[in-house]
């Protein structure tokens, strides 16, 4: 998105501030969603790459102020100025902050899957279910990599096993209901038809 904004800034001959059209920026940035556009532009503003003045008037575009990143002998590490001004040094964004966030997310997402089939069998026996059902459950989820719907990793295999039991009970109850006869006449017609009568 920054490159798209830079291109518009370049087309306007690098003014201090300039107005933008959302559709034009989305086109330059190859963004198709309005929510993605707003998230990206707010992130750029938050990270101090731009200053974003949103316009709530549909006939007047939002205003953008781009910073001139120039090289110098020094680097600006901390920029806590309350005034929005450009510095002559290079602004640094700590990459470690993003890495720490990812580490914290990985620690919080614990893949809870059974260590072996015996643990699953013991769990099913404790819930008073047959061993064969435990083996079906284990083999099914082992085969698809312990994912729900083939996409989402299972967080708690015991909860998934209980859902398996509920579904198995529902299927068993449906099979025990009186099956619908294939010979049932849903049209309610008689066998003795008189083809001489008009429809």
CSV table of C-alpha atoms in Angstrom, one decimal:
chain,number,residue,atom,x,y,z
A,1,UNK,CA,0.0,0.0,0.0
A,2,UNK,CA,2.9,2.4,0.8
A,3,UNK,CA,4.2,2.0,-2.8
A,4,UNK,CA,0.7,2.8,-4.1
A,5,UNK,CA,0.6,6.0,-1.9
A,6,UNK,CA,4.1,6.9,-3.0
A,7,UNK,CA,3.1,6.6,-6.6
A,8,UNK,CA,0.2,9.0,-6.1
A,9,UNK,CA,2.5,11.3,-4.2
A,10,UNK,CA,4.9,11.2,-7.1
A,11,UNK,CA,2.2,12.0,-9.6
A,12,UNK,CA,1.3,15.0,-7.5
A,13,UNK,CA,4.9,16.2,-7.6
A,14,UNK,CA,5.6,15.5,-3.8
A,15,UNK,CA,3.5,18.1,-2.1
A,16,UNK,CA,3.6,18.4,1.7
A,17,UNK,CA,0.0,17.0,2.0
A,18,UNK,CA,-2.3,15.6,-0.7
A,19,UNK,CA,-5.8,14.2,-1.1
A,20,UNK,CA,-6.4,10.6,-2.1
A,21,UNK,CA,-9.3,8.7,-3.6
A,22,UNK,CA,-9.9,5.3,-2.0
A,23,UNK,CA,-10.7,3.5,-5.2
A,24,UNK,CA,-7.5,4.9,-6.9
A,25,UNK,CA,-5.3,3.8,-3.9
A,26,UNK,CA,-6.9,0.3,-3.8
A,27,UNK,CA,-6.2,0.0,-7.6
A,28,UNK,CA,-2.5,1.1,-7.2
A,29,UNK,CA,-2.1,-1.1,-4.2
A,30,UNK,CA,-3.8,-4.2,-5.7
A,31,UNK,CA,-6.2,-4.3,-2.7
A,32,UNK,CA,-9.8,-5.5,-3.3
A,33,UNK,CA,-11.3,-5.2,0.1
A,34,UNK,CA,-12.3,-2.0,1.8
A,35,UNK,CA,-11.6,-3.5,5.2
A,36,UNK,CA,-8.1,-4.5,4.1
A,37,UNK,CA,-7.6,-0.9,2.7
A,38,UNK,CA,-8.6,0.7,6.1
A,39,UNK,CA,-6.5,-1.8,8.1
A,40,UNK,CA,-3.4,-1.1,5.9
A,41,UNK,CA,-3.7,2.7,6.0
A,42,UNK,CA,-4.3,2.7,9.7
A,43,UNK,CA,-1.2,0.5,10.2
A,44,UNK,CA,0.9,2.8,8.1
A,45,UNK,CA,-0.3,5.7,10.1
A,46,UNK,CA,0.3,3.9,13.4
A,47,UNK,CA,3.9,2.9,12.4
A,48,UNK,CA,4.6,6.6,11.5
A,49,UNK,CA,5.2,6.0,7.7
A,50,UNK,CA,2.4,8.4,6.9
A,51,UNK,CA,0.0,10.8,8.7
A,52,UNK,CA,-3.6,9.9,7.8
A,53,UNK,CA,-6.4,12.5,8.1
A,54,UNK,CA,-9.6,10.5,7.3
A,55,UNK,CA,-12.4,12.4,5.6
A,56,UNK,CA,-16.0,11.4,6.4
A,57,UNK,CA,-17.2,13.5,3.5
A,58,UNK,CA,-17.8,11.2,0.4
A,59,UNK,CA,-17.1,14.1,-2.0
A,60,UNK,CA,-13.7,15.0,-0.5
A,61,UNK,CA,-10.9,12.5,-0.2
A,62,UNK,CA,-8.8,11.7,2.8
A,63,UNK,CA,-5.7,13.7,3.3
A,64,UNK,CA,-2.2,12.1,3.5
A,65,UNK,CA,1.1,13.5,4.6
A,66,UNK,CA,4.1,11.4,3.5
A,67,UNK,CA,7.4,11.6,5.2
A,68,UNK,CA,10.7,12.1,3.4
A,69,UNK,CA,13.0,9.3,4.5
A,70,UNK,CA,16.4,10.6,3.8
A,71,UNK,CA,19.7,9.0,4.6
A,72,UNK,CA,22.1,10.5,7.1
A,73,UNK,CA,25.0,9.5,9.2
A,74,UNK,CA,22.9,8.8,12.2
A,75,UNK,CA,19.7,6.9,12.9
A,76,UNK,CA,16.7,7.9,14.9
A,77,UNK,CA,15.9,5.0,17.2
A,78,UNK,CA,13.1,6.5,19.3
A,79,UNK,CA,10.7,9.0,17.9
A,80,UNK,CA,8.4,10.1,20.8
A,81,UNK,CA,7.8,13.6,19.5
A,82,UNK,CA,4.2,14.8,20.0
A,83,UNK,CA,4.5,17.1,16.9
A,84,UNK,CA,4.3,15.3,13.6
A,85,UNK,CA,7.6,16.3,11.9
A,86,UNK,CA,10.1,14.6,9.6
A,87,UNK,CA,13.5,13.9,10.9
A,88,UNK,CA,16.7,13.8,8.9
A,89,UNK,CA,17.6,10.4,10.3
A,90,UNK,CA,16.3,7.0,9.4
A,91,UNK,CA,13.4,5.7,11.5
A,92,UNK,CA,13.8,2.2,12.8
A,93,UNK,CA,10.9,-0.2,13.4
A,94,UNK,CA,11.8,-3.0,15.8
A,95,UNK,CA,11.5,-6.3,14.1
A,96,UNK,CA,11.8,-8.1,17.4
A,97,UNK,CA,8.4,-6.8,18.4
A,98,UNK,CA,6.7,-8.8,15.7
A,99,UNK,CA,8.8,-11.9,16.4
A,100,UNK,CA,7.8,-11.7,20.1
A,101,UNK,CA,4.2,-11.4,19.2
A,102,UNK,CA,4.4,-14.5,17.0
A,103,UNK,CA,6.2,-16.5,19.8
A,104,UNK,CA,3.5,-15.6,22.3
A,105,UNK,CA,0.9,-16.8,19.8
A,106,UNK,CA,2.7,-20.1,19.3
A,107,UNK,CA,2.9,-20.6,23.0
A,108,UNK,CA,-0.8,-19.9,23.6
A,109,UNK,CA,-1.8,-22.3,20.8
A,110,UNK,CA,-1.2,-25.7,22.3
A,111,UNK,CA,-1.9,-28.6,19.9
A,112,UNK,CA,-3.7,-31.0,22.2
A,113,UNK,CA,-3.6,-34.4,20.5
A,114,UNK,CA,-3.2,-37.8,22.1
A,115,UNK,CA,0.2,-39.4,22.2
A,116,UNK,CA,-1.0,-42.8,21.1
A,117,UNK,CA,-4.1,-44.9,20.4
A,118,UNK,CA,-4.1,-46.4,23.9
A,119,UNK,CA,-4.9,-43.0,25.5
A,120,UNK,CA,-7.9,-42.6,23.1
A,121,UNK,CA,-9.1,-46.1,23.9
A,122,UNK,CA,-8.9,-45.5,27.6
A,123,UNK,CA,-10.8,-42.2,27.2
A,124,UNK,CA,-13.6,-43.9,25.2
A,125,UNK,CA,-13.8,-46.8,27.8
A,126,UNK,CA,-14.1,-44.2,30.6
A,127,UNK,CA,-17.0,-42.7,28.6
A,128,UNK,CA,-18.5,-46.2,28.3
A,129,UNK,CA,-17.9,-46.5,24.5
A,130,UNK,CA,-16.6,-49.5,22.7
A,131,UNK,CA,-12.9,-49.9,21.7
A,132,UNK,CA,-13.8,-50.1,18.0
A,133,UNK,CA,-15.3,-46.6,18.1
A,134,UNK,CA,-12.1,-45.3,19.7
A,135,UNK,CA,-10.0,-46.9,17.0
A,136,UNK,CA,-12.3,-45.3,14.3
A,137,UNK,CA,-11.8,-41.9,15.9
A,138,UNK,CA,-8.1,-42.2,16.3
A,139,UNK,CA,-7.5,-43.6,12.7
A,140,UNK,CA,-9.8,-40.9,11.2
A,141,UNK,CA,-8.1,-37.9,12.8
A,142,UNK,CA,-4.6,-39.4,12.6
A,143,UNK,CA,-5.2,-39.8,8.8
A,144,UNK,CA,-6.1,-36.1,8.4
A,145,UNK,CA,-3.4,-34.7,10.6
A,146,UNK,CA,-5.6,-33.9,13.6
A,147,UNK,CA,-7.5,-31.2,11.8
A,148,UNK,CA,-11.2,-30.3,11.8
A,149,UNK,CA,-12.5,-30.0,8.3
A,150,UNK,CA,-9.0,-30.6,7.0
A,151,UNK,CA,-8.1,-27.0,7.8
A,152,UNK,CA,-8.2,-26.1,11.5
A,153,UNK,CA,-5.9,-27.8,14.0
A,154,UNK,CA,-7.6,-29.5,16.9
A,155,UNK,CA,-7.1,-27.7,20.1
A,156,UNK,CA,-8.7,-30.2,22.5
A,157,UNK,CA,-9.0,-33.8,21.2
A,158,UNK,CA,-11.2,-34.9,24.1
A,159,UNK,CA,-13.8,-32.3,23.2
A,160,UNK,CA,-13.6,-33.5,19.6
A,161,UNK,CA,-14.0,-37.1,20.8
A,162,UNK,CA,-17.1,-36.2,22.7
A,163,UNK,CA,-18.5,-34.6,19.6
A,164,UNK,CA,-17.7,-37.8,17.7
A,165,UNK,CA,-19.7,-39.8,20.3
A,166,UNK,CA,-22.7,-37.4,20.0
A,167,UNK,CA,-22.6,-37.7,16.2
A,168,UNK,CA,-22.3,-41.5,16.4
A,169,UNK,CA,-25.3,-41.6,18.8
A,170,UNK,CA,-27.3,-39.5,16.3
A,171,UNK,CA,-26.4,-41.7,13.4
A,172,UNK,CA,-27.3,-44.8,15.4
A,173,UNK,CA,-30.7,-43.3,16.4
A,174,UNK,CA,-31.5,-42.5,12.7
A,175,UNK,CA,-30.7,-46.0,11.7
A,176,UNK,CA,-33.0,-47.4,14.4
A,177,UNK,CA,-36.0,-45.3,13.2
A,178,UNK,CA,-38.4,-46.9,10.8
A,179,UNK,CA,-36.8,-46.7,7.4
A,180,UNK,CA,-39.0,-45.1,4.7
A,181,UNK,CA,-40.2,-47.7,2.3
A,182,UNK,CA,-39.0,-47.3,-1.3
A,183,UNK,CA,-42.5,-48.4,-2.5
A,184,UNK,CA,-44.3,-45.7,-0.7
A,185,UNK,CA,-46.6,-43.7,-3.0
A,186,UNK,CA,-45.8,-40.1,-2.3
A,187,UNK,CA,-48.2,-38.9,-5.1
A,188,UNK,CA,-51.2,-40.5,-3.5
A,189,UNK,CA,-52.4,-42.0,-6.7
A,190,UNK,CA,-54.5,-45.1,-7.1
A,191,UNK,CA,-53.4,-48.2,-8.9
A,192,UNK,CA,-56.6,-48.4,-10.9
A,193,UNK,CA,-56.3,-45.5,-13.3
A,194,UNK,CA,-58.9,-44.6,-15.8
A,195,UNK,CA,-57.1,-43.0,-18.8
A,196,UNK,CA,-60.4,-42.0,-20.4
A,197,UNK,CA,-60.9,-39.3,-17.8
A,198,UNK,CA,-59.6,-35.8,-18.7
A,199,UNK,CA,-56.8,-34.4,-16.5
